[in-house]
CSV table of C-alpha atoms in Angstrom, one decimal:
chain,number,residue,atom,x,y,z
A,1,GLY,CA,-5.3,-9.4,-9.6
A,2,ALA,CA,-1.9,-8.9,-11.1
A,3,VAL,CA,1.2,-10.3,-9.4
A,4,VAL,CA,4.2,-8.3,-8.1
A,5,SER,CA,7.1,-10.1,-6.7
A,6,GLN,CA,10.0,-8.9,-4.5
A,7,HIS,CA,13.4,-10.5,-3.9
A,8,PRO,CA,14.7,-11.2,-1.4
A,9,SER,CA,11.8,-11.7,1.0
A,10,TRP,CA,14.2,-11.1,3.9
A,11,VAL,CA,17.9,-10.1,4.3
A,12,ILE,CA,20.3,-9.7,7.2
A,13,CYS,CA,23.4,-7.6,6.5
A,14,LYS,CA,26.3,-6.0,8.4
A,15,SER,CA,26.4,-2.3,9.0
A,16,GLY,CA,28.1,-0.5,6.2
A,17,THR,CA,27.2,-2.9,3.4
A,18,SER,CA,24.8,-2.2,0.6
A,19,VAL,CA,21.6,-4.2,-0.1
A,20,LYS,CA,19.7,-4.4,-3.4
A,21,ILE,CA,16.0,-5.3,-3.4
A,22,GLU,CA,14.2,-6.2,-6.6
A,23,CYS,CA,10.6,-5.6,-7.5
A,24,ARG,CA,9.0,-7.2,-10.5
A,25,SER,CA,5.6,-7.0,-12.2
A,26,LEU,CA,5.1,-10.6,-13.4
A,27,ASP,CA,2.1,-10.3,-15.7
A,28,PHE,CA,1.7,-6.7,-16.6
A,29,GLN,CA,3.8,-3.7,-17.7
A,30,ALA,CA,4.4,-1.3,-14.8
A,31,THR,CA,4.8,2.2,-16.1
A,32,THR,CA,5.1,3.4,-12.5
A,33,MET,CA,6.5,1.7,-9.4
A,34,PHE,CA,6.5,3.0,-5.9
A,35,TRP,CA,8.7,2.1,-2.9
A,36,TYR,CA,7.4,2.2,0.6
A,37,ARG,CA,8.8,1.7,4.1
A,38,GLN,CA,6.7,0.3,6.9
A,39,PHE,CA,7.5,0.3,10.6
A,40,PRO,CA,5.9,-2.2,12.9
A,41,LYS,CA,2.2,-1.4,13.6
A,42,GLN,CA,2.3,1.6,11.3
A,43,SER,CA,1.0,2.6,7.9
A,44,LEU,CA,3.1,2.8,4.8
A,45,MET,CA,5.5,5.7,4.2
A,46,LEU,CA,6.1,6.5,0.6
A,47,MET,CA,9.8,6.8,-0.2
A,48,ALA,CA,9.9,7.4,-3.9
A,49,THR,CA,8.0,7.1,-7.2
A,50,SER,CA,9.8,5.7,-10.2
A,51,ASN,CA,8.7,5.8,-13.8
A,52,GLU,CA,10.3,3.6,-16.4
A,53,GLY,CA,13.3,5.2,-18.0
A,54,SER,CA,13.4,8.3,-15.9
A,55,LYS,CA,14.9,9.3,-12.6
A,56,ALA,CA,12.9,8.5,-9.4
A,57,THR,CA,11.1,11.3,-7.5
A,58,TYR,CA,11.8,11.1,-3.8
A,59,GLU,CA,9.6,12.2,-1.0
A,60,GLN,CA,10.7,14.9,1.3
A,61,GLY,CA,13.2,13.7,3.9
A,62,VAL,CA,14.2,10.6,1.9
A,63,GLU,CA,17.9,10.7,1.0
A,64,LYS,CA,18.3,9.8,-2.7
A,65,ASP,CA,22.0,9.0,-2.4
A,66,LYS,CA,21.2,6.5,0.3
A,67,PHE,CA,18.2,4.9,-1.3
A,68,LEU,CA,19.1,4.4,-5.0
A,69,ILE,CA,16.2,3.5,-7.2
A,70,ASN,CA,16.5,2.2,-10.8
A,71,HIS,CA,13.5,1.4,-13.0
A,72,ALA,CA,15.3,0.2,-16.1
A,73,SER,CA,12.4,-1.8,-17.7
A,74,LEU,CA,8.6,-1.9,-17.5
A,75,THR,CA,8.8,-5.0,-15.3
A,76,LEU,CA,11.7,-4.3,-12.9
A,77,SER,CA,12.6,-1.7,-10.4
A,78,THR,CA,15.4,-2.0,-7.8
A,79,LEU,CA,16.0,-0.3,-4.5
A,80,THR,CA,19.6,-0.2,-3.2
A,81,VAL,CA,20.1,0.7,0.4
A,82,THR,CA,23.7,2.0,0.4
A,83,SER,CA,25.9,1.8,3.5
A,84,ALA,CA,23.1,0.4,5.5
A,85,HIS,CA,22.9,1.1,9.2
A,86,PRO,CA,20.7,-0.4,12.0
A,87,GLU,CA,18.2,2.5,11.7
A,88,ASP,CA,17.6,1.4,8.1
A,89,SER,CA,16.1,-1.9,9.4
A,90,SER,CA,12.5,-2.0,8.2
A,91,PHE,CA,10.0,-3.7,6.0
A,92,TYR,CA,10.3,-2.4,2.4
A,93,ILE,CA,7.3,-2.8,0.1
A,94,CYS,CA,7.1,-2.0,-3.6
A,95,SER,CA,4.0,-1.4,-5.6
A,96,ALA,CA,3.4,-1.3,-9.4
A,97,ARG,CA,0.8,0.4,-11.6
A,98,GLY,CA,0.1,0.0,-15.3
A,99,LEU,CA,-2.4,1.9,-17.3
A,100,SER,CA,-5.4,1.0,-15.1
A,101,PRO,CA,-6.1,2.6,-11.7
A,102,GLU,CA,-5.2,-0.6,-9.9
A,103,GLN,CA,-2.0,-0.6,-7.9
A,104,PHE,CA,-0.6,-3.9,-6.8
A,105,PHE,CA,1.9,-4.5,-4.0
A,106,GLY,CA,4.7,-6.9,-3.6
A,107,PRO,CA,5.0,-9.2,-0.6
A,108,GLY,CA,7.7,-7.0,1.1
A,109,THR,CA,11.3,-7.4,2.1
A,110,ARG,CA,12.3,-7.5,5.7
A,111,LEU,CA,15.8,-5.8,6.1
A,112,THR,CA,17.7,-6.3,9.3
A,113,VAL,CA,21.0,-4.4,9.6
A,114,LEU,CA,23.3,-5.7,12.4
B,1,GLY,CA,-1.1,18.0,2.9
B,2,GLU,CA,-4.0,15.6,2.2
B,3,ASP,CA,-5.0,13.2,5.0
B,4,VAL,CA,-6.8,9.9,5.4
B,5,GLU,CA,-8.2,8.8,8.8
B,6,GLN,CA,-9.3,5.5,10.0
B,7,SER,CA,-10.3,4.1,13.4
B,8,LEU,CA,-7.5,1.8,14.7
B,9,PHE,CA,-9.4,-1.3,15.9
B,10,LEU,CA,-12.6,-3.2,15.2
B,11,SER,CA,-13.7,-6.4,16.8
B,12,VAL,CA,-16.6,-8.6,15.5
B,13,ARG,CA,-18.0,-12.0,16.0
B,14,GLU,CA,-17.7,-14.6,13.2
B,15,GLY,CA,-20.7,-14.5,10.9
B,16,ASP,CA,-21.5,-10.8,11.7
B,17,SER,CA,-21.0,-8.0,9.3
B,18,SER,CA,-17.9,-5.7,9.7
B,19,VAL,CA,-18.0,-2.1,8.7
B,20,ILE,CA,-14.6,-0.3,8.4
B,21,ASN,CA,-14.8,3.5,8.0
B,22,CYS,CA,-12.5,6.0,6.4
B,23,THR,CA,-12.5,9.8,6.0
B,24,TYR,CA,-10.3,11.8,3.7
B,25,THR,CA,-9.7,15.4,2.9
B,26,ASP,CA,-8.6,15.5,-0.7
B,27,SER,CA,-11.3,17.3,-2.7
B,28,SER,CA,-9.8,16.2,-6.0
B,29,SER,CA,-9.7,12.5,-5.0
B,30,THR,CA,-10.3,10.3,-8.1
B,31,TYR,CA,-9.9,6.8,-6.9
B,32,LEU,CA,-10.3,5.2,-3.4
B,33,TYR,CA,-8.9,1.8,-2.5
B,34,TRP,CA,-9.2,-0.8,0.2
B,35,TYR,CA,-6.2,-3.0,0.9
B,36,LYS,CA,-5.8,-6.0,3.3
B,37,GLN,CA,-2.5,-6.8,5.0
B,38,GLU,CA,-1.9,-10.0,6.9
B,39,PRO,CA,1.1,-10.2,9.4
B,40,GLY,CA,4.4,-10.1,7.6
B,41,ALA,CA,2.9,-9.8,4.2
B,42,GLY,CA,2.4,-7.2,1.5
B,43,LEU,CA,-0.9,-5.4,0.8
B,44,GLN,CA,-3.6,-7.2,-1.1
B,45,LEU,CA,-5.9,-5.0,-3.2
B,46,LEU,CA,-9.5,-5.9,-2.2
B,47,THR,CA,-11.4,-3.3,-4.3
B,48,TYR,CA,-11.4,0.2,-5.5
B,49,ILE,CA,-14.0,2.8,-6.4
B,50,PHE,CA,-14.0,5.7,-8.8
B,51,SER,CA,-15.0,8.9,-7.1
B,52,ASN,CA,-18.1,9.5,-9.2
B,53,MET,CA,-19.6,6.2,-7.9
B,54,ASP,CA,-21.7,5.8,-4.8
B,55,MET,CA,-21.4,2.0,-4.3
B,56,LYS,CA,-19.5,-1.0,-5.5
B,57,GLN,CA,-20.2,-4.6,-4.5
B,58,ASP,CA,-17.9,-7.6,-5.0
B,59,GLN,CA,-19.1,-10.8,-3.4
B,60,ARG,CA,-18.9,-10.3,0.4
B,61,LEU,CA,-17.5,-6.8,0.0
B,62,THR,CA,-19.5,-3.6,-0.3
B,63,VAL,CA,-17.9,-0.2,-0.7
B,64,LEU,CA,-19.9,2.9,0.0
B,65,LEU,CA,-18.7,6.4,-0.9
B,66,ASN,CA,-20.2,9.6,0.3
B,67,LYS,CA,-18.3,12.2,-1.7
B,68,LYS,CA,-20.0,15.2,-0.1
B,69,ASP,CA,-18.8,14.1,3.4
B,70,LYS,CA,-15.6,12.5,2.1
B,71,HIS,CA,-16.5,9.3,3.8
B,72,LEU,CA,-15.7,5.8,2.5
B,73,SER,CA,-16.7,2.5,4.1
B,74,LEU,CA,-16.0,-1.2,3.5
B,75,ARG,CA,-18.6,-3.7,4.6
B,76,ILE,CA,-17.6,-7.3,4.9
B,77,ALA,CA,-20.6,-9.6,5.0
B,78,ASP,CA,-20.5,-12.9,7.0
B,79,THR,CA,-17.1,-12.1,8.5
B,80,GLN,CA,-14.8,-15.1,8.9
B,81,THR,CA,-11.7,-15.6,11.1
B,82,GLY,CA,-9.6,-15.5,7.9
B,83,ASP,CA,-10.7,-11.9,7.5
B,84,SER,CA,-8.7,-10.9,10.6
B,85,ALA,CA,-6.1,-8.5,9.3
B,86,ILE,CA,-5.2,-4.8,9.0
B,87,TYR,CA,-7.3,-3.0,6.4
B,88,PHE,CA,-6.0,0.2,4.8
B,89,CYS,CA,-8.0,2.8,3.1
B,90,ALA,CA,-6.1,4.8,0.4
B,91,GLU,CA,-6.9,7.5,-2.1
B,92,THR,CA,-5.2,9.2,-5.0
B,93,GLY,CA,-6.0,12.5,-6.4
B,94,TYR,CA,-6.2,14.1,-9.8
B,95,ASN,CA,-2.7,14.6,-11.4
B,96,GLN,CA,-1.0,12.7,-8.5
B,97,GLY,CA,0.5,10.1,-10.9
B,98,GLY,CA,-1.0,7.3,-8.9
B,99,LYS,CA,0.6,8.3,-5.6
B,100,LEU,CA,-1.5,6.8,-2.8
B,101,ILE,CA,-2.3,8.5,0.5
B,102,PHE,CA,-2.9,5.8,3.2
B,103,GLY,CA,-4.9,5.8,6.4
B,104,GLN,CA,-3.3,4.4,9.5
B,105,GLY,CA,-5.0,1.0,9.0
B,106,THR,CA,-7.8,-0.6,11.0
B,107,GLU,CA,-7.0,-3.9,12.7
B,108,LEU,CA,-10.0,-6.2,12.4
B,109,SER,CA,-10.2,-9.0,14.9
B,110,VAL,CA,-12.8,-11.7,14.3
B,111,LYS,CA,-13.7,-13.8,17.3
B,112,PRO,CA,-15.2,-17.3,16.8
């Protein structure tokens, strides 16, 4: 299957700082990328959908000013957690979809906010 | 909203077949997926099936879809210890732009 990468794989930051997570589709063009959050032993919670060149669509209850999403190219989307707090600590996973129905996931980013 | 349900745990012996079940509510479901997640990792796409198909086989994996009952299953033949993981069922509906609705995940434990 196609490859989606995420960077960094883990990050520890102080409360109040901002953290940027990158999601790249390495061998296909991703017209749509999705950002998820996963808590331990739970399923994935969709945060937002981003289409290349347009504003992201956020799910209900997700603060768009806190979780900034940019999808500037067909191979790169970024999620910036602004003014991070301990409750933002989580496993963030992106996925990417091109023209086919297959949706491929990145390896995830573990964020720990102290 | 639409819902996807899975049983939480399944334990099998190495060499046996595993069957993981999933039910969904979306009548306009177009594609259904099975993903595998190992600890600390992302999701690996195992297979997917179009909603007008009844069955799809790929090596040790067999997917069965009963659209009338909105029931999806994943059978893993000759289950190995390396198959131990959490398996997620997901579906996307017509005009959803690819947005996936996930089940809670089934933790498969394979005992030697």
